[in-house]
mmCIF file of C-alpha atoms in Angstrom:
data_model
loop_
_atom_site.group_PDB
_atom_site.id
_atom_site.type_symbol
_atom_site.label_atom_id
_atom_site.label_comp_id
_atom_site.label_asym_id
_atom_site.label_seq_id
_atom_site.Cartn_x
_atom_site.Cartn_y
_atom_site.Cartn_z
ATOM 1 C CA MET A 1 6.287 -131.131 126.880
ATOM 2 C CA LEU A 2 5.012 -127.568 126.356
ATOM 3 C CA ASN A 3 8.176 -126.333 125.141
ATOM 4 C CA GLN A 4 9.121 -128.839 123.081
ATOM 5 C CA PHE A 5 6.503 -127.608 120.445
ATOM 6 C CA GLU A 6 7.328 -123.879 121.200
ATOM 7 C CA LEU A 7 4.211 -122.999 122.812
ATOM 8 C CA ARG A 8 3.417 -119.667 125.044
ATOM 9 C CA THR A 9 3.337 -120.361 128.490
ATOM 10 C CA ASP A 10 3.535 -117.055 129.826
ATOM 11 C CA ASP A 11 0.652 -114.898 130.836
ATOM 12 C CA MET A 12 -1.306 -112.512 128.499
ATOM 13 C CA PRO A 13 0.408 -109.033 128.699
ATOM 14 C CA SER A 14 -1.351 -107.075 131.571
ATOM 15 C CA GLU A 15 -2.075 -104.328 129.413
ATOM 16 C CA MET A 16 -4.201 -106.855 127.148
ATOM 17 C CA ARG A 17 -6.457 -107.495 130.411
ATOM 18 C CA THR A 18 -7.497 -103.756 131.092
ATOM 19 C CA LEU A 19 -11.004 -104.215 130.601
ATOM 20 C CA LEU A 20 -11.234 -107.437 132.714
ATOM 21 C CA ALA A 21 -10.901 -105.216 135.838
ATOM 22 C CA ASP A 22 -14.331 -103.421 134.660
ATOM 23 C CA TYR A 23 -15.826 -106.667 133.239
ATOM 24 C CA PRO A 24 -14.642 -109.649 135.777
ATOM 25 C CA ARG A 25 -15.569 -113.003 134.367
ATOM 26 C CA ASP A 26 -18.029 -113.688 137.261
ATOM 27 C CA ASP A 27 -20.416 -110.718 135.915
ATOM 28 C CA TRP A 28 -20.183 -111.819 132.354
ATOM 29 C CA GLU A 29 -23.524 -113.825 132.324
ATOM 30 C CA GLY A 30 -25.640 -111.308 134.074
ATOM 31 C CA HIS A 31 -24.456 -108.267 131.847
ATOM 32 C CA PRO A 32 -26.850 -107.212 129.514
ATOM 33 C CA GLY A 33 -24.360 -107.158 126.712
ATOM 34 C CA PHE A 34 -23.434 -110.933 127.072
ATOM 35 C CA LYS A 35 -25.447 -112.446 123.649
ATOM 36 C CA GLU A 36 -26.406 -116.078 122.752
ATOM 37 C CA ARG A 37 -23.270 -115.963 120.063
ATOM 38 C CA THR A 38 -20.792 -115.320 123.118
ATOM 39 C CA ARG A 39 -22.085 -117.875 125.108
ATOM 40 C CA GLN A 40 -21.988 -120.566 122.214
ATOM 41 C CA TRP A 41 -18.556 -119.236 121.501
ATOM 42 C CA MET A 42 -17.597 -120.244 125.163
ATOM 43 C CA GLY A 43 -19.503 -123.354 125.131
ATOM 44 C CA ALA A 44 -17.307 -124.498 122.304
ATOM 45 C CA HIS A 45 -14.599 -123.744 124.457
ATOM 46 C CA GLN A 46 -15.956 -125.622 127.415
ATOM 47 C CA MET A 47 -16.218 -128.704 124.500
ATOM 48 C CA PHE A 48 -12.611 -128.645 123.301
ATOM 49 C CA ARG A 49 -11.397 -128.424 127.114
ATOM 50 C CA ARG A 50 -13.810 -131.825 127.515
ATOM 51 C CA LEU A 51 -12.537 -133.349 124.660
ATOM 52 C CA GLY A 52 -8.977 -133.006 125.707
ATOM 53 C CA GLY A 53 -9.443 -134.121 128.862
ATOM 54 C CA ILE A 54 -11.529 -137.258 127.572
ATOM 55 C CA ILE A 55 -8.572 -138.241 125.134
ATOM 56 C CA GLY A 56 -6.220 -137.954 128.061
ATOM 57 C CA LYS A 57 -8.284 -139.937 130.333
ATOM 58 C CA GLU A 58 -9.300 -142.764 127.602
ATOM 59 C CA THR A 59 -5.307 -143.127 126.907
ATOM 60 C CA GLU A 60 -4.617 -143.439 130.623
ATOM 61 C CA LEU A 61 -7.220 -146.493 130.860
ATOM 62 C CA TYR A 62 -5.629 -147.816 127.676
ATOM 63 C CA LEU A 63 -2.260 -147.793 129.419
ATOM 64 C CA ASP A 64 -3.079 -149.311 132.488
ATOM 65 C CA LYS A 65 -4.890 -152.122 130.649
ATOM 66 C CA SER A 66 -8.453 -150.707 132.068
ATOM 67 C CA GLN A 67 -9.717 -150.686 128.341
ATOM 68 C CA ALA A 68 -9.494 -153.104 125.807
ATOM 69 C CA PRO A 69 -7.370 -151.980 122.713
ATOM 70 C CA ASP A 70 -10.061 -152.044 120.044
ATOM 71 C CA ALA A 71 -12.476 -150.038 122.538
ATOM 72 C CA TYR A 72 -9.514 -147.501 122.878
ATOM 73 C CA ALA A 73 -9.082 -147.178 119.125
ATOM 74 C CA GLU A 74 -12.581 -146.688 118.789
ATOM 75 C CA ARG A 75 -12.918 -144.073 121.416
ATOM 76 C CA LEU A 76 -9.580 -142.104 120.335
ATOM 77 C CA SER A 77 -10.794 -142.087 116.893
ATOM 78 C CA TYR A 78 -14.114 -140.696 117.443
ATOM 79 C CA TYR A 79 -12.757 -138.182 120.112
ATOM 80 C CA GLY A 80 -9.794 -137.506 118.515
ATOM 81 C CA ASP A 81 -11.306 -136.338 114.866
ATOM 82 C CA ALA A 82 -13.823 -134.394 117.172
ATOM 83 C CA LEU A 83 -11.226 -132.341 118.828
ATOM 84 C CA ILE A 84 -9.143 -131.801 115.937
ATOM 85 C CA ARG A 85 -11.911 -130.990 113.427
ATOM 86 C CA ASN A 86 -13.743 -128.582 115.449
ATOM 87 C CA LEU A 87 -10.810 -126.778 117.083
ATOM 88 C CA HIS A 88 -9.344 -126.203 113.608
ATOM 89 C CA GLY A 89 -12.915 -124.814 112.217
ATOM 90 C CA HIS A 90 -13.269 -122.752 115.432
ATOM 91 C CA HIS A 91 -9.992 -121.041 115.138
ATOM 92 C CA HIS A 92 -10.284 -120.453 111.365
ATOM 93 C CA TRP A 93 -13.616 -118.752 112.046
ATOM 94 C CA GLU A 94 -12.297 -116.782 114.943
ATOM 95 C CA ASP A 95 -9.177 -115.672 112.996
ATOM 96 C CA ASP A 96 -11.244 -114.679 109.811
ATOM 97 C CA ASN A 97 -14.373 -113.306 111.481
ATOM 98 C CA TYR A 98 -14.532 -112.766 115.441
ATOM 99 C CA PHE A 99 -10.829 -111.413 115.728
ATOM 100 C CA PRO A 100 -11.172 -108.765 113.416
ATOM 101 C CA GLU A 101 -14.576 -107.889 114.718
ATOM 102 C CA LEU A 102 -12.999 -107.257 117.993
ATOM 103 C CA SER A 103 -10.101 -105.294 116.543
ATOM 104 C CA ALA A 104 -12.386 -102.983 114.446
ATOM 105 C CA ALA A 105 -14.113 -102.224 117.764
ATOM 106 C CA ASP A 106 -10.941 -101.660 120.146
ATOM 107 C CA SER A 107 -7.608 -101.913 118.259
ATOM 108 C CA ARG A 108 -5.699 -101.200 121.631
ATOM 109 C CA PHE A 109 -6.030 -104.889 121.887
ATOM 110 C CA ASP A 110 -4.409 -105.903 118.545
ATOM 111 C CA ALA A 111 -1.301 -106.969 120.280
ATOM 112 C CA GLY A 112 -3.436 -109.319 122.327
ATOM 113 C CA LEU A 113 -5.403 -110.968 119.167
ATOM 114 C CA GLU A 114 -1.858 -111.425 117.400
ATOM 115 C CA ILE A 115 -0.778 -113.317 120.424
ATOM 116 C CA LEU A 116 -3.907 -115.510 120.353
ATOM 117 C CA GLU A 117 -3.426 -115.873 116.301
ATOM 118 C CA LYS A 118 0.125 -117.002 117.117
ATOM 119 C CA ASP A 119 -1.506 -119.501 119.483
ATOM 120 C CA HIS A 120 -3.462 -121.099 117.045
ATOM 121 C CA GLN A 121 -0.368 -121.546 114.513
ATOM 122 C CA ALA A 122 1.357 -123.131 117.143
ATOM 123 C CA LEU A 123 -1.524 -125.253 118.050
ATOM 124 C CA ASP A 124 -1.808 -126.352 114.644
ATOM 125 C CA ILE A 125 2.073 -128.084 114.725
ATOM 126 C CA VAL A 126 0.760 -129.895 117.998
ATOM 127 C CA LEU A 127 -2.808 -131.115 116.517
ATOM 128 C CA ASP A 128 -0.596 -132.202 113.535
ATOM 129 C CA SER A 129 1.771 -134.022 115.876
ATOM 130 C CA PHE A 130 -0.990 -135.499 117.727
ATOM 131 C CA THR A 131 -3.063 -136.617 114.772
ATOM 132 C CA ARG A 132 0.141 -138.930 113.221
ATOM 133 C CA THR A 133 0.608 -140.044 116.756
ATOM 134 C CA ALA A 134 -3.028 -141.077 117.161
ATOM 135 C CA ASN A 135 -3.119 -142.634 113.509
ATOM 136 C CA ARG A 136 -0.061 -144.831 114.366
ATOM 137 C CA THR A 137 -1.270 -145.962 117.628
ATOM 138 C CA ILE A 138 -4.320 -146.982 116.063
ATOM 139 C CA LYS A 139 -2.917 -148.877 113.245
ATOM 140 C CA LEU A 140 -0.384 -150.669 115.690
ATOM 141 C CA ILE A 141 -3.402 -151.551 118.227
ATOM 142 C CA GLN A 142 -4.152 -154.231 115.033
ATOM 143 C CA LEU A 143 -0.301 -155.110 114.673
ATOM 144 C CA ASP A 144 1.684 -155.145 117.533
ATOM 145 C CA GLU A 145 0.316 -154.424 121.171
ATOM 146 C CA VAL A 146 3.653 -153.487 122.535
ATOM 147 C CA SER A 147 4.684 -150.926 120.159
ATOM 148 C CA ALA A 148 0.984 -149.654 120.489
ATOM 149 C CA ARG A 149 1.557 -149.001 123.826
ATOM 150 C CA GLU A 150 4.398 -147.294 123.566
ATOM 151 C CA GLU A 151 3.201 -144.742 120.925
ATOM 152 C CA ALA A 152 0.150 -144.267 123.349
ATOM 153 C CA GLY A 153 2.579 -142.985 125.804
ATOM 154 C CA THR A 154 3.856 -140.526 123.387
ATOM 155 C CA LEU A 155 0.149 -139.541 122.518
ATOM 156 C CA LEU A 156 -0.619 -139.150 126.089
ATOM 157 C CA LYS A 157 2.006 -136.705 126.531
ATOM 158 C CA THR A 158 0.981 -134.977 123.523
ATOM 159 C CA ALA A 159 -3.008 -134.870 124.839
ATOM 160 C CA GLU A 160 -1.441 -133.310 128.396
ATOM 161 C CA THR A 161 0.260 -130.806 126.340
ATOM 162 C CA ILE A 162 -2.845 -130.115 124.281
ATOM 163 C CA GLU A 163 -4.753 -130.466 127.438
ATOM 164 C CA ALA A 164 -2.538 -127.557 129.510
ATOM 165 C CA PHE A 165 -2.472 -125.374 126.160
ATOM 166 C CA LEU A 166 -5.971 -125.047 125.591
ATOM 167 C CA GLN A 167 -6.607 -124.314 129.499
ATOM 168 C CA ARG A 168 -4.177 -121.230 129.345
ATOM 169 C CA HIS A 169 -5.312 -120.364 125.379
ATOM 170 C CA LEU A 170 -8.803 -120.399 126.161
ATOM 171 C CA SER A 171 -8.480 -118.345 129.100
ATOM 172 C CA ASP A 172 -6.606 -115.775 127.729
ATOM 173 C CA GLU A 173 -8.760 -115.330 124.658
ATOM 174 C CA GLU A 174 -12.309 -115.539 126.867
ATOM 175 C CA GLU A 175 -10.793 -112.545 129.239
ATOM 176 C CA LEU A 176 -9.568 -110.695 125.952
ATOM 177 C CA ALA A 177 -12.583 -110.915 123.887
ATOM 178 C CA VAL A 178 -15.385 -110.989 126.608
ATOM 179 C CA PRO A 179 -14.828 -107.795 128.195
ATOM 180 C CA ILE A 180 -14.348 -106.200 124.415
ATOM 181 C CA ILE A 181 -17.815 -107.228 123.586
ATOM 182 C CA LEU A 182 -19.518 -106.283 126.717
ATOM 183 C CA HIS A 183 -17.705 -103.029 126.805
ATOM 184 C CA HIS A 184 -18.474 -102.290 123.402
ATOM 185 C CA ARG A 185 -21.984 -104.332 122.882
ATOM 186 C CA LEU A 186 -21.001 -106.208 120.326
ATOM 187 C CA ARG A 187 -23.015 -108.720 118.394
ATOM 188 C CA GLY A 188 -20.855 -110.900 120.679
#
């Protein structure tokens, strides 16, 4: 399903990971340059990962009839909205503020930042598809249970795509950005 949306599946180019060797992920928290702002930024990433997982799990519960339709519709609406709104806002903030700060600190990594910005654009297309499918699912729950379950099956595939994409993208983003922050002792 990832390829249906033309999402990047290959790893970040190795030259974009050169600082990661000097600043491995396991050492980030203890580094004096690891600031609260970076911790909050990574916390948002964790929230996106959790929300993606929750939506997939809730949809599976609905599809195997372990969750009542109205309860599923309510939870899908709540968690779907939280994921979409927060992810869009987060990406706009990164594109407008965070990435330019990283680029100004170390332009060697601009190609990696461009890859991440393209990821954001591609993810917008997936999120739009998710929103339309989720809205149809919620409406169909009130109108036609069989059609609602079919639509939820499509939604599950899109949710799985989002979850897989976020796992790769957010890890790439962290492994590019955090070493730059630590190396240059940015506000992070």
